[in-house]
PDB file of C-alpha atoms in Angstrom:
ATOM      1  CA  MET A  18       0.000   0.000   0.000  1.00 56.00           C
ATOM      2  CA  LEU A  19       2.720   2.441   1.014  1.00 50.00           C
ATOM      3  CA  SER A  20       4.722   1.453  -2.050  1.00 61.00           C
ATOM      4  CA  SER A  21       1.744   2.183  -4.318  1.00 63.00           C
ATOM      5  CA  LEU A  22       1.207   5.592  -2.724  1.00 58.00           C
ATOM      6  CA  GLY A  23       4.876   6.409  -3.169  1.00 62.00           C
ATOM      7  CA  GLN A  24       4.776   5.397  -6.824  1.00 68.00           C
ATOM      8  CA  ALA A  25       1.648   7.505  -7.380  1.00 65.00           C
ATOM      9  CA  ARG A  26       3.327  10.558  -5.841  1.00 68.00           C
ATOM     10  CA  GLU A  27       6.413   9.977  -7.982  1.00 66.00           C
ATOM     11  CA  ILE A  28       4.281   9.757 -11.145  1.00 69.00           C
ATOM     12  CA  ARG A  29       2.431  12.970 -10.232  1.00 68.00           C
ATOM     13  CA  GLU A  30       5.717  14.758  -9.544  1.00 61.00           C
ATOM     14  CA  LYS A  31       7.217  13.622 -12.855  1.00 63.00           C
ATOM     15  CA  GLY A  32       4.043  14.748 -14.613  1.00 65.00           C
ATOM     16  CA  LYS A  33       4.337  18.201 -13.038  1.00 59.00           C
ATOM     17  CA  GLN A  34       7.993  18.418 -14.068  1.00 57.00           C
ATOM     18  CA  LEU A  35       7.125  17.452 -17.649  1.00 59.00           C
ATOM     19  CA  ILE A  36       4.350  20.055 -17.867  1.00 58.00           C
ATOM     20  CA  HIS A  37       6.691  22.696 -16.421  1.00 56.00           C
ATOM     21  CA  ALA A  38       9.426  21.795 -18.922  1.00 59.00           C
ATOM     22  CA  GLU A  39       6.972  21.999 -21.838  1.00 61.00           C
ATOM     23  CA  ARG A  40       5.671  25.386 -20.680  1.00 63.00           C
ATOM     24  CA  MET A  41       9.219  26.698 -20.314  1.00 59.00           C
ATOM     25  CA  ALA A  42      10.139  25.466 -23.801  1.00 61.00           C
ATOM     26  CA  ILE A  43       7.098  27.138 -25.404  1.00 62.00           C
ATOM     27  CA  ALA A  44       7.668  30.384 -23.498  1.00 61.00           C
ATOM     28  CA  ALA A  45      11.352  30.383 -24.478  1.00 62.00           C
ATOM     29  CA  GLN A  46      10.507  29.881 -28.152  1.00 65.00           C
ATOM     30  CA  ILE A  47       8.004  32.754 -28.150  1.00 65.00           C
ATOM     31  CA  ALA A  48      10.372  34.988 -26.173  1.00 62.00           C
ATOM     32  CA  GLY A  49      13.265  34.374 -28.552  1.00 63.00           C
ATOM     33  CA  LYS A  50      11.243  35.110 -31.678  1.00 66.00           C
ATOM     34  CA  SER A  51       9.738  38.290 -30.205  1.00 68.00           C
ATOM     35  CA  ALA A  52      13.089  39.512 -28.917  1.00 68.00           C
ATOM     36  CA  HIS A  53      14.822  39.231 -32.291  1.00 67.00           C
ATOM     37  CA  GLU A  54      11.972  41.095 -34.005  1.00 76.00           C
ATOM     38  CA  ILE A  55      12.130  43.979 -31.541  1.00 80.00           C
ATOM     39  CA  LYS A  56      15.830  44.385 -30.775  1.00 80.00           C
ATOM     40  CA  ASN A  57      16.944  45.507 -34.237  1.00 82.00           C
ATOM     41  CA  PRO A  58      14.598  48.539 -34.361  1.00 86.00           C
ATOM     42  CA  LEU A  59      15.627  49.482 -30.815  1.00 87.00           C
ATOM     43  CA  THR A  60      19.286  49.430 -31.836  1.00 86.00           C
ATOM     44  CA  VAL A  61      18.486  51.799 -34.708  1.00 89.00           C
ATOM     45  CA  ILE A  62      16.597  54.123 -32.331  1.00 90.00           C
ATOM     46  CA  LYS A  63      19.506  54.232 -29.870  1.00 88.00           C
ATOM     47  CA  SER A  64      21.956  55.026 -32.664  1.00 90.00           C
ATOM     48  CA  GLY A  65      19.658  57.781 -33.908  1.00 91.00           C
ATOM     49  CA  LEU A  66      19.373  59.313 -30.444  1.00 90.00           C
ATOM     50  CA  TYR A  67      23.156  59.302 -30.074  1.00 87.00           C
ATOM     51  CA  TYR A  68      23.476  61.061 -33.436  1.00 86.00           C
ATOM     52  CA  LEU A  69      20.834  63.656 -32.499  1.00 87.00           C
ATOM     53  CA  GLY A  70      22.638  64.362 -29.249  1.00 86.00           C
ATOM     54  CA  ARG A  71      25.811  65.086 -31.213  1.00 85.00           C
ATOM     55  CA  ILE A  72      24.331  67.383 -33.880  1.00 84.00           C
ATOM     56  CA  LEU A  73      21.728  69.333 -31.900  1.00 78.00           C
ATOM     57  CA  PRO A  74      22.850  72.595 -30.313  1.00 74.00           C
ATOM     58  CA  GLU A  75      23.685  72.647 -26.610  1.00 77.00           C
ATOM     59  CA  ASN A  76      20.080  73.236 -25.653  1.00 78.00           C
ATOM     60  CA  GLU A  77      19.364  72.007 -22.124  1.00 82.00           C
ATOM     61  CA  ALA A  78      15.726  71.093 -22.775  1.00 84.00           C
ATOM     62  CA  ALA A  79      16.546  69.228 -25.990  1.00 83.00           C
ATOM     63  CA  GLN A  80      19.439  67.321 -24.431  1.00 85.00           C
ATOM     64  CA  LYS A  81      17.297  66.398 -21.416  1.00 88.00           C
ATOM     65  CA  THR A  82      14.577  65.028 -23.689  1.00 89.00           C
ATOM     66  CA  ILE A  83      17.103  62.998 -25.678  1.00 88.00           C
ATOM     67  CA  LEU A  84      18.543  61.594 -22.439  1.00 89.00           C
ATOM     68  CA  GLN A  85      15.083  60.566 -21.213  1.00 90.00           C
ATOM     69  CA  MET A  86      14.334  58.911 -24.550  1.00 90.00           C
ATOM     70  CA  ASP A  87      17.665  57.092 -24.491  1.00 89.00           C
ATOM     71  CA  GLN A  88      17.070  55.833 -20.933  1.00 88.00           C
ATOM     72  CA  ALA A  89      13.598  54.589 -21.856  1.00 88.00           C
ATOM     73  CA  THR A  90      15.008  52.833 -24.917  1.00 89.00           C
ATOM     74  CA  GLN A  91      17.752  51.260 -22.800  1.00 86.00           C
ATOM     75  CA  ARG A  92      15.129  49.835 -20.429  1.00 82.00           C
ATOM     76  CA  ALA A  93      13.459  48.232 -23.435  1.00 84.00           C
ATOM     77  CA  VAL A  94      16.819  46.864 -24.622  1.00 82.00           C
ATOM     78  CA  ASP A  95      17.471  45.408 -21.151  1.00 78.00           C
ATOM     79  CA  TYR A  96      14.071  43.729 -21.263  1.00 78.00           C
ATOM     80  CA  ILE A  97      14.836  42.261 -24.685  1.00 81.00           C
ATOM     81  CA  ASP A  98      18.198  41.010 -23.396  1.00 78.00           C
ATOM     82  CA  ASP A  99      16.317  39.227 -20.607  1.00 75.00           C
ATOM     83  CA  LEU A 100      14.058  37.640 -23.218  1.00 74.00           C
ATOM     84  CA  LEU A 101      17.058  36.485 -25.242  1.00 75.00           C
ATOM     85  CA  ASN A 102      18.832  35.112 -22.161  1.00 73.00           C
ATOM     86  CA  PHE A 103      15.696  33.201 -21.256  1.00 74.00           C
ATOM     87  CA  SER A 104      15.121  31.879 -24.781  1.00 72.00           C
ATOM     88  CA  ARG A 105      18.586  30.326 -25.115  1.00 75.00           C
ATOM     89  CA  PRO A 106      19.710  27.260 -23.180  1.00 78.00           C
ATOM     90  CA  PRO A 107      22.551  28.391 -20.897  1.00 83.00           C
ATOM     91  CA  MET A 108      25.919  27.655 -22.508  1.00 88.00           C
ATOM     92  CA  LEU A 109      28.258  26.946 -19.629  1.00 94.00           C
ATOM     93  CA  ILE A 110      32.003  27.567 -19.626  1.00 94.00           C
ATOM     94  CA  LEU A 111      33.065  25.281 -16.802  1.00 96.00           C
ATOM     95  CA  LYS A 112      36.171  25.713 -14.709  1.00 96.00           C
ATOM     96  CA  MET A 113      37.140  25.280 -11.072  1.00 97.00           C
ATOM     97  CA  VAL A 114      35.863  28.320  -9.187  1.00 97.00           C
ATOM     98  CA  ASP A 115      35.709  29.608  -5.628  1.00 98.00           C
ATOM     99  CA  ILE A 116      31.986  29.991  -4.971  1.00 98.00           C
ATOM    100  CA  HIS A 117      32.665  32.430  -2.132  1.00 98.00           C
ATOM    101  CA  LYS A 118      34.568  34.751  -4.480  1.00 98.00           C
ATOM    102  CA  VAL A 119      31.677  34.535  -6.939  1.00 98.00           C
ATOM    103  CA  ILE A 120      29.247  35.605  -4.208  1.00 98.00           C
ATOM    104  CA  ASP A 121      31.533  38.441  -3.070  1.00 97.00           C
ATOM    105  CA  GLY A 122      31.850  39.570  -6.686  1.00 96.00           C
ATOM    106  CA  SER A 123      28.071  39.654  -6.989  1.00 96.00           C
ATOM    107  CA  PHE A 124      27.844  42.149  -4.138  1.00 96.00           C
ATOM    108  CA  GLY A 125      30.351  44.314  -6.012  1.00 93.00           C
ATOM    109  CA  GLU A 126      28.097  44.376  -9.083  1.00 92.00           C
ATOM    110  CA  LEU A 127      25.255  46.059  -7.189  1.00 92.00           C
ATOM    111  CA  PRO A 128      24.931  49.842  -6.879  1.00 88.00           C
ATOM    112  CA  LYS A 129      26.177  50.780  -3.398  1.00 85.00           C
ATOM    113  CA  LYS A 130      23.008  52.680  -2.556  1.00 89.00           C
ATOM    114  CA  MET A 131      20.972  49.522  -3.164  1.00 92.00           C
ATOM    115  CA  LEU A 132      22.520  47.960  -0.045  1.00 90.00           C
ATOM    116  CA  ASP A 133      22.315  51.085   2.129  1.00 91.00           C
ATOM    117  CA  GLY A 134      20.906  50.352   5.575  1.00 93.00           C
ATOM    118  CA  ILE A 135      21.111  46.571   5.188  1.00 96.00           C
ATOM    119  CA  GLU A 136      22.976  44.577   7.833  1.00 96.00           C
ATOM    120  CA  ILE A 137      24.902  41.937   5.878  1.00 96.00           C
ATOM    121  CA  GLU A 138      26.202  38.707   7.400  1.00 98.00           C
ATOM    122  CA  LYS A 139      28.308  36.176   5.505  1.00 98.00           C
ATOM    123  CA  ASP A 140      28.736  32.742   7.041  1.00 98.00           C
ATOM    124  CA  PHE A 141      30.989  30.842   4.652  1.00 98.00           C
ATOM    125  CA  ASP A 142      32.030  27.259   5.348  1.00 98.00           C
ATOM    126  CA  THR A 143      35.816  27.208   4.965  1.00 96.00           C
ATOM    127  CA  ASP A 144      35.682  23.494   4.110  1.00 96.00           C
ATOM    128  CA  VAL A 145      33.881  24.201   0.822  1.00 97.00           C
ATOM    129  CA  PRO A 146      36.326  23.348  -1.998  1.00 97.00           C
ATOM    130  CA  LEU A 147      36.511  24.768  -5.498  1.00 97.00           C
ATOM    131  CA  ILE A 148      33.569  23.650  -7.622  1.00 97.00           C
ATOM    132  CA  LEU A 149      33.257  22.980 -11.348  1.00 97.00           C
ATOM    133  CA  ALA A 150      30.969  25.745 -12.598  1.00 97.00           C
ATOM    134  CA  ASP A 151      30.502  28.768 -14.838  1.00 97.00           C
ATOM    135  CA  SER A 152      31.429  31.691 -12.588  1.00 97.00           C
ATOM    136  CA  ASN A 153      29.841  34.329 -14.843  1.00 95.00           C
ATOM    137  CA  LYS A 154      26.521  32.508 -14.997  1.00 95.00           C
ATOM    138  CA  LEU A 155      26.480  31.919 -11.238  1.00 98.00           C
ATOM    139  CA  GLU A 156      27.324  35.563 -10.633  1.00 97.00           C
ATOM    140  CA  GLN A 157      24.303  36.446 -12.774  1.00 94.00           C
ATOM    141  CA  VAL A 158      22.172  34.287 -10.474  1.00 97.00           C
ATOM    142  CA  PHE A 159      23.480  35.854  -7.269  1.00 98.00           C
ATOM    143  CA  VAL A 160      23.216  39.423  -8.590  1.00 95.00           C
ATOM    144  CA  ASN A 161      19.587  38.788  -9.483  1.00 94.00           C
ATOM    145  CA  LEU A 162      18.821  37.253  -6.093  1.00 97.00           C
ATOM    146  CA  LEU A 163      20.557  40.064  -4.196  1.00 97.00           C
ATOM    147  CA  LYS A 164      18.598  42.666  -6.159  1.00 94.00           C
ATOM    148  CA  ASN A 165      15.403  40.876  -5.183  1.00 93.00           C
ATOM    149  CA  VAL A 166      16.505  40.939  -1.548  1.00 94.00           C
ATOM    150  CA  ALA A 167      17.233  44.672  -1.626  1.00 94.00           C
ATOM    151  CA  GLU A 168      13.887  45.441  -3.271  1.00 92.00           C
ATOM    152  CA  ALA A 169      12.004  43.230  -0.795  1.00 92.00           C
ATOM    153  CA  MET A 170      13.439  45.241   2.120  1.00 95.00           C
ATOM    154  CA  GLU A 171      12.934  48.730   0.686  1.00 91.00           C
ATOM    155  CA  GLU A 172      10.061  49.558   3.039  1.00 87.00           C
ATOM    156  CA  VAL A 173      10.877  47.449   6.101  1.00 90.00           C
ATOM    157  CA  LYS A 174      12.754  48.178   9.309  1.00 90.00           C
ATOM    158  CA  GLY A 175      15.535  45.991  10.638  1.00 91.00           C
ATOM    159  CA  LYS A 176      16.951  45.099   7.230  1.00 96.00           C
ATOM    160  CA  ARG A 177      19.107  41.998   7.523  1.00 97.00           C
ATOM    161  CA  LEU A 178      20.650  39.789   4.864  1.00 98.00           C
ATOM    162  CA  LYS A 179      22.480  36.549   5.570  1.00 98.00           C
ATOM    163  CA  VAL A 180      24.406  34.499   3.023  1.00 98.00           C
ATOM    164  CA  LYS A 181      25.504  31.077   4.195  1.00 98.00           C
ATOM    165  CA  SER A 182      27.434  28.252   2.552  1.00 98.00           C
ATOM    166  CA  GLU A 183      27.696  24.686   3.778  1.00 98.00           C
ATOM    167  CA  LEU A 184      29.519  21.596   2.561  1.00 97.00           C
ATOM    168  CA  ASP A 185      27.228  18.563   2.358  1.00 95.00           C
ATOM    169  CA  ARG A 186      29.157  15.542   1.041  1.00 92.00           C
ATOM    170  CA  GLU A 187      29.497  16.086  -2.747  1.00 94.00           C
ATOM    171  CA  PHE A 188      27.358  19.224  -2.679  1.00 97.00           C
ATOM    172  CA  VAL A 189      27.689  22.820  -1.579  1.00 98.00           C
ATOM    173  CA  LYS A 190      24.548  24.410  -0.191  1.00 98.00           C
ATOM    174  CA  ILE A 191      24.046  28.163  -0.325  1.00 99.00           C
ATOM    175  CA  SER A 192      21.230  30.028   1.376  1.00 98.00           C
ATOM    176  CA  ILE A 193      20.310  33.689   1.026  1.00 98.00           C
ATOM    177  CA  SER A 194      17.941  34.901   3.744  1.00 98.00           C
ATOM    178  CA  ASP A 195      16.351  38.304   4.234  1.00 97.00           C
ATOM    179  CA  THR A 196      13.933  40.030   6.592  1.00 96.00           C
ATOM    180  CA  GLY A 197      11.886  41.519   3.767  1.00 95.00           C
ATOM    181  CA  LYS A 198       8.159  41.671   3.182  1.00 94.00           C
ATOM    182  CA  GLY A 199       7.948  38.028   2.091  1.00 95.00           C
ATOM    183  CA  ILE A 200       5.955  36.359  -0.676  1.00 94.00           C
ATOM    184  CA  PRO A 201       2.245  35.507  -0.334  1.00 94.00           C
ATOM    185  CA  VAL A 202       1.612  31.766  -0.247  1.00 93.00           C
ATOM    186  CA  GLU A 203      -0.630  31.980  -3.316  1.00 93.00           C
ATOM    187  CA  ASP A 204       2.278  33.434  -5.333  1.00 93.00           C
ATOM    188  CA  LEU A 205       5.042  31.193  -4.038  1.00 93.00           C
ATOM    189  CA  HIS A 206       4.435  28.307  -6.444  1.00 89.00           C
ATOM    190  CA  ARG A 207       4.526  30.685  -9.435  1.00 90.00           C
ATOM    191  CA  ILE A 208       7.712  32.632  -8.793  1.00 92.00           C
ATOM    192  CA  PHE A 209       9.766  30.593 -11.280  1.00 91.00           C
ATOM    193  CA  ASP A 210       7.113  30.913 -14.004  1.00 86.00           C
ATOM    194  CA  PRO A 211       8.276  33.049 -16.957  1.00 80.00           C
ATOM    195  CA  PHE A 212       6.810  36.580 -16.938  1.00 78.00           C
ATOM    196  CA  PHE A 213       5.258  36.209 -13.482  1.00 82.00           C
ATOM    197  CA  THR A 214       5.954  39.244 -11.332  1.00 82.00           C
ATOM    198  CA  THR A 215       4.392  41.169  -8.476  1.00 76.00           C
ATOM    199  CA  LYS A 216       6.515  44.236  -9.325  1.00 72.00           C
ATOM    200  CA  GLY A 217       5.324  46.497 -12.119  1.00 61.00           C
ATOM    201  CA  LYS A 218       8.875  47.465 -13.108  1.00 64.00           C
ATOM    202  CA  ASP A 219      10.122  43.876 -13.325  1.00 68.00           C
ATOM    203  CA  THR A 220      10.252  41.667 -16.425  1.00 71.00           C
ATOM    204  CA  GLY A 221       9.228  38.545 -14.547  1.00 78.00           C
ATOM    205  CA  LEU A 222      12.135  36.626 -16.075  1.00 83.00           C
ATOM    206  CA  GLY A 223      14.838  36.977 -13.422  1.00 88.00           C
ATOM    207  CA  LEU A 224      14.009  33.927 -11.326  1.00 93.00           C
ATOM    208  CA  ALA A 225      13.140  31.845 -14.384  1.00 89.00           C
ATOM    209  CA  ILE A 226      16.619  32.575 -15.776  1.00 89.00           C
ATOM    210  CA  CYS A 227      18.187  31.791 -12.376  1.00 94.00           C
ATOM    211  CA  GLN A 228      16.417  28.445 -12.299  1.00 93.00           C
ATOM    212  CA  ARG A 229      17.598  27.557 -15.799  1.00 91.00           C
ATOM    213  CA  ILE A 230      21.210  28.402 -14.922  1.00 94.00           C
ATOM    214  CA  ILE A 231      21.159  26.377 -11.703  1.00 97.00           C
ATOM    215  CA  GLU A 232      19.508  23.411 -13.420  1.00 94.00           C
ATOM    216  CA  ALA A 233      22.094  23.617 -16.233  1.00 94.00           C
ATOM    217  CA  HIS A 234      24.664  23.050 -13.469  1.00 96.00           C
ATOM    218  CA  LYS A 235      22.609  19.987 -12.424  1.00 95.00           C
ATOM    219  CA  GLY A 236      21.749  21.852  -9.239  1.00 97.00           C
ATOM    220  CA  GLU A 237      18.581  22.766  -7.394  1.00 96.00           C
ATOM    221  CA  ILE A 238      17.005  26.038  -6.301  1.00 97.00           C
ATOM    222  CA  GLU A 239      14.032  26.521  -4.003  1.00 97.00           C
ATOM    223  CA  VAL A 240      12.391  29.421  -2.206  1.00 96.00           C
ATOM    224  CA  LYS A 241      10.719  29.496   1.189  1.00 96.00           C
ATOM    225  CA  SER A 242       8.945  32.616   2.341  1.00 96.00           C
ATOM    226  CA  GLU A 243       6.550  34.001   4.910  1.00 94.00           C
ATOM    227  CA  VAL A 244       4.739  37.321   4.589  1.00 95.00           C
ATOM    228  CA  SER A 245       6.115  40.046   6.902  1.00 92.00           C
ATOM    229  CA  LYS A 246       8.938  37.754   8.058  1.00 94.00           C
ATOM    230  CA  GLY A 247      11.196  37.244   5.059  1.00 96.00           C
ATOM    231  CA  THR A 248      12.422  34.916   2.363  1.00 97.00           C
ATOM    232  CA  THR A 249      15.126  32.276   2.056  1.00 98.00           C
ATOM    233  CA  VAL A 250      16.503  31.073  -1.266  1.00 98.00           C
ATOM    234  CA  LYS A 251      18.332  27.751  -1.122  1.00 98.00           C
ATOM    235  CA  ILE A 252      20.728  26.614  -3.846  1.00 98.00           C
ATOM    236  CA  LYS A 253      22.356  23.200  -4.044  1.00 98.00           C
ATOM    237  CA  LEU A 254      25.286  22.659  -6.410  1.00 98.00           C
ATOM    238  CA  LYS A 255      27.432  19.642  -7.132  1.00 95.00           C
ATOM    239  CA  ILE A 256      31.100  20.164  -6.415  1.00 94.00           C
ATOM    240  CA  MET A 257      31.968  18.269  -9.607  1.00 83.00           C
ATOM    241  CA  ASN A 258      29.422  18.230 -12.453  1.00 61.00           C
TER     242      ASN A 258
END
């Protein structure tokens, strides 16, 4: 009886994983096609704005308008880049890397003001060895997660961020915990869905891209959260892929 129940749960779980993989593949295909169609015109617009800025007289109002247009166009370009990153399977360049240096480097990629007022604690396990991974791709993951942390704590008091690493046999476990506003339970199961976002200014692709990168490393990523208490992201990576 117990064996049958276990098999049924395993079948349901595999079915969910298959449906998720199919949805991701369809979304990636649509995203890639749309991104290519849109990016070329945006590149032309940015070039045109640069040219206008060079030839127009030093008129403050005109230059301000051009700057605003260029910034708006850049936001669109950044969105398209997210679409393209999501649409392509991550191509990993593997080498032995120090995961702690990757995490430290991710902090350095953030604007300093983004971390203002946040108490940061790093608890790194010194027994963690070098791991076989793509440092640039993992840095992309950590930068995205740290941005999410900073945004989640924008309006809370007692801002605390803890990054912890732990050696667990052939794996390294990394957790990123914050005291932010948390994620409602009804949204938690959707946070890795492409284009899902609770922030109007967000593309909804950040966590989906993070998941793809971690899974390309044959790793795991999960999120636990409680409203008004905070969120913890847990990542599990093999030391040798």
